[in-house]
Amino acid sequence: MIVFGPHLNTWASKILGEQIDGICIGNELSGKLRAVVVYCGFSGQSCVIHIASEGHHWMTKGFLKIAFEYPFKILKLKVILATIAGNNEKSLKLSRHLGFQEVATIADAHNDGDLVILKMRSEDCKWI
């Protein structure tokens, strides 16, 4: 079930290990919150996306469709960006699977080392 509300920021921040404030969409399965997508850093035709998840099987096609329709179809943004620690292979792999493309790596820009910046343009999104 798709859920909305301010409590999602708190849950996502706990999972991600840092305070993230933004617009959130959550995926609740069997009565338990399993994933939250947070949209923040709005700038002109873009925003930054963060994905927090717990457990398996949270990545349903329905949830992904809504998660990408919101920025591209509802807000009419042209680009969404993801910023990920260079040593976070799990998140980088997920982002690439979703269709994000790496555009830059900035040495020493993350608490854990390098910062990788990825982008997805609306016309390249396979989920909508």
XYZ file of C-alpha atoms in Angstrom:
128
model
C 0.000 0.000 0.000
C 1.303 3.439 -0.895
C 1.413 5.783 2.127
C 2.104 9.467 2.698
C 2.788 11.587 5.753
C 5.349 13.442 7.853
C 6.331 10.281 9.764
C 8.019 9.001 6.602
C 10.817 11.606 6.895
C 11.662 10.280 10.363
C 11.679 6.660 9.190
C 13.814 7.414 6.121
C 16.276 9.479 8.173
C 16.698 6.604 10.627
C 17.360 4.080 7.831
C 19.725 6.419 5.953
C 21.588 7.495 9.081
C 21.198 11.204 8.389
C 18.432 13.787 8.655
C 16.568 13.971 5.351
C 13.651 16.385 5.008
C 11.476 16.437 1.935
C 8.351 15.144 0.281
C 7.950 11.411 0.907
C 6.139 8.452 -0.594
C 6.209 5.165 1.311
C 5.553 1.533 0.472
C 3.856 -0.475 3.199
C 3.685 -4.250 2.826
C 1.829 -6.564 5.199
C 1.247 -3.631 7.546
C 4.946 -2.727 7.800
C 6.722 0.200 6.195
C 9.382 -1.226 3.840
C 10.563 1.690 1.692
C 10.399 5.465 1.495
C 11.395 7.708 -1.380
C 12.300 11.240 -0.330
C 12.383 14.153 -2.795
C 14.327 17.232 -1.720
C 16.779 19.815 -3.021
C 14.360 21.185 -5.582
C 16.163 23.455 -8.036
C 14.498 24.651 -11.208
C 13.832 21.539 -13.273
C 15.420 19.003 -10.908
C 15.378 17.488 -7.437
C 17.434 15.063 -5.402
C 16.013 11.637 -4.588
C 16.858 9.397 -1.625
C 15.618 5.830 -1.291
C 15.457 4.214 2.140
C 14.466 0.572 2.392
C 14.296 -2.240 4.884
C 13.861 -5.901 4.114
C 13.249 -7.548 0.777
C 10.544 -7.355 -1.877
C 9.801 -3.650 -1.311
C 10.631 -2.749 -4.913
C 7.295 -3.461 -6.547
C 6.546 -2.217 -10.056
C 3.559 -0.288 -8.713
C 5.648 1.525 -6.119
C 8.381 2.356 -8.630
C 5.801 3.642 -11.107
C 4.391 6.040 -8.517
C 7.858 6.974 -7.233
C 8.947 8.119 -10.694
C 5.610 9.488 -11.905
C 5.614 11.988 -9.047
C 8.713 13.966 -10.088
C 8.368 13.467 -13.832
C 4.606 13.516 -14.488
C 3.154 15.444 -11.540
C 5.944 17.975 -10.899
C 7.049 17.949 -14.547
C 10.747 17.914 -13.613
C 13.281 17.077 -16.294
C 15.993 15.489 -14.126
C 16.274 13.731 -10.786
C 19.627 13.373 -9.088
C 20.958 10.859 -6.591
C 23.982 11.477 -4.383
C 25.612 8.341 -2.978
C 28.787 7.576 -1.051
C 31.325 6.060 -3.422
C 31.816 3.049 -1.141
C 28.077 2.257 -0.944
C 28.084 -0.437 -3.628
C 24.599 -1.676 -2.717
C 23.018 1.754 -3.318
C 25.066 2.367 -6.454
C 23.996 -1.010 -7.864
C 20.334 -0.283 -7.075
C 20.537 3.170 -8.656
C 22.075 1.783 -11.836
C 19.399 -0.944 -11.955
C 16.717 1.721 -11.690
C 18.244 3.518 -14.672
C 20.367 6.258 -13.114
C 23.593 7.188 -14.907
C 26.742 8.379 -13.176
C 27.726 11.923 -14.075
C 30.423 12.803 -11.547
C 32.521 11.613 -8.650
C 33.767 14.209 -6.212
C 36.708 13.097 -4.108
C 36.326 13.503 -0.342
C 32.893 15.148 -0.606
C 31.096 12.553 1.565
C 31.671 11.646 5.209
C 32.619 8.154 3.984
C 34.936 9.358 1.201
C 33.971 10.138 -2.382
C 30.521 11.305 -3.459
C 28.979 9.877 -6.632
C 26.332 11.945 -8.416
C 23.879 10.152 -10.673
C 21.071 11.464 -12.861
C 17.929 10.253 -14.550
C 16.191 12.294 -17.220
C 12.435 11.936 -17.660
C 12.797 10.595 -21.197
C 15.156 7.863 -19.947
C 12.899 6.631 -17.132
C 11.722 3.069 -17.796
C 9.200 3.077 -14.929
C 6.650 5.505 -16.391
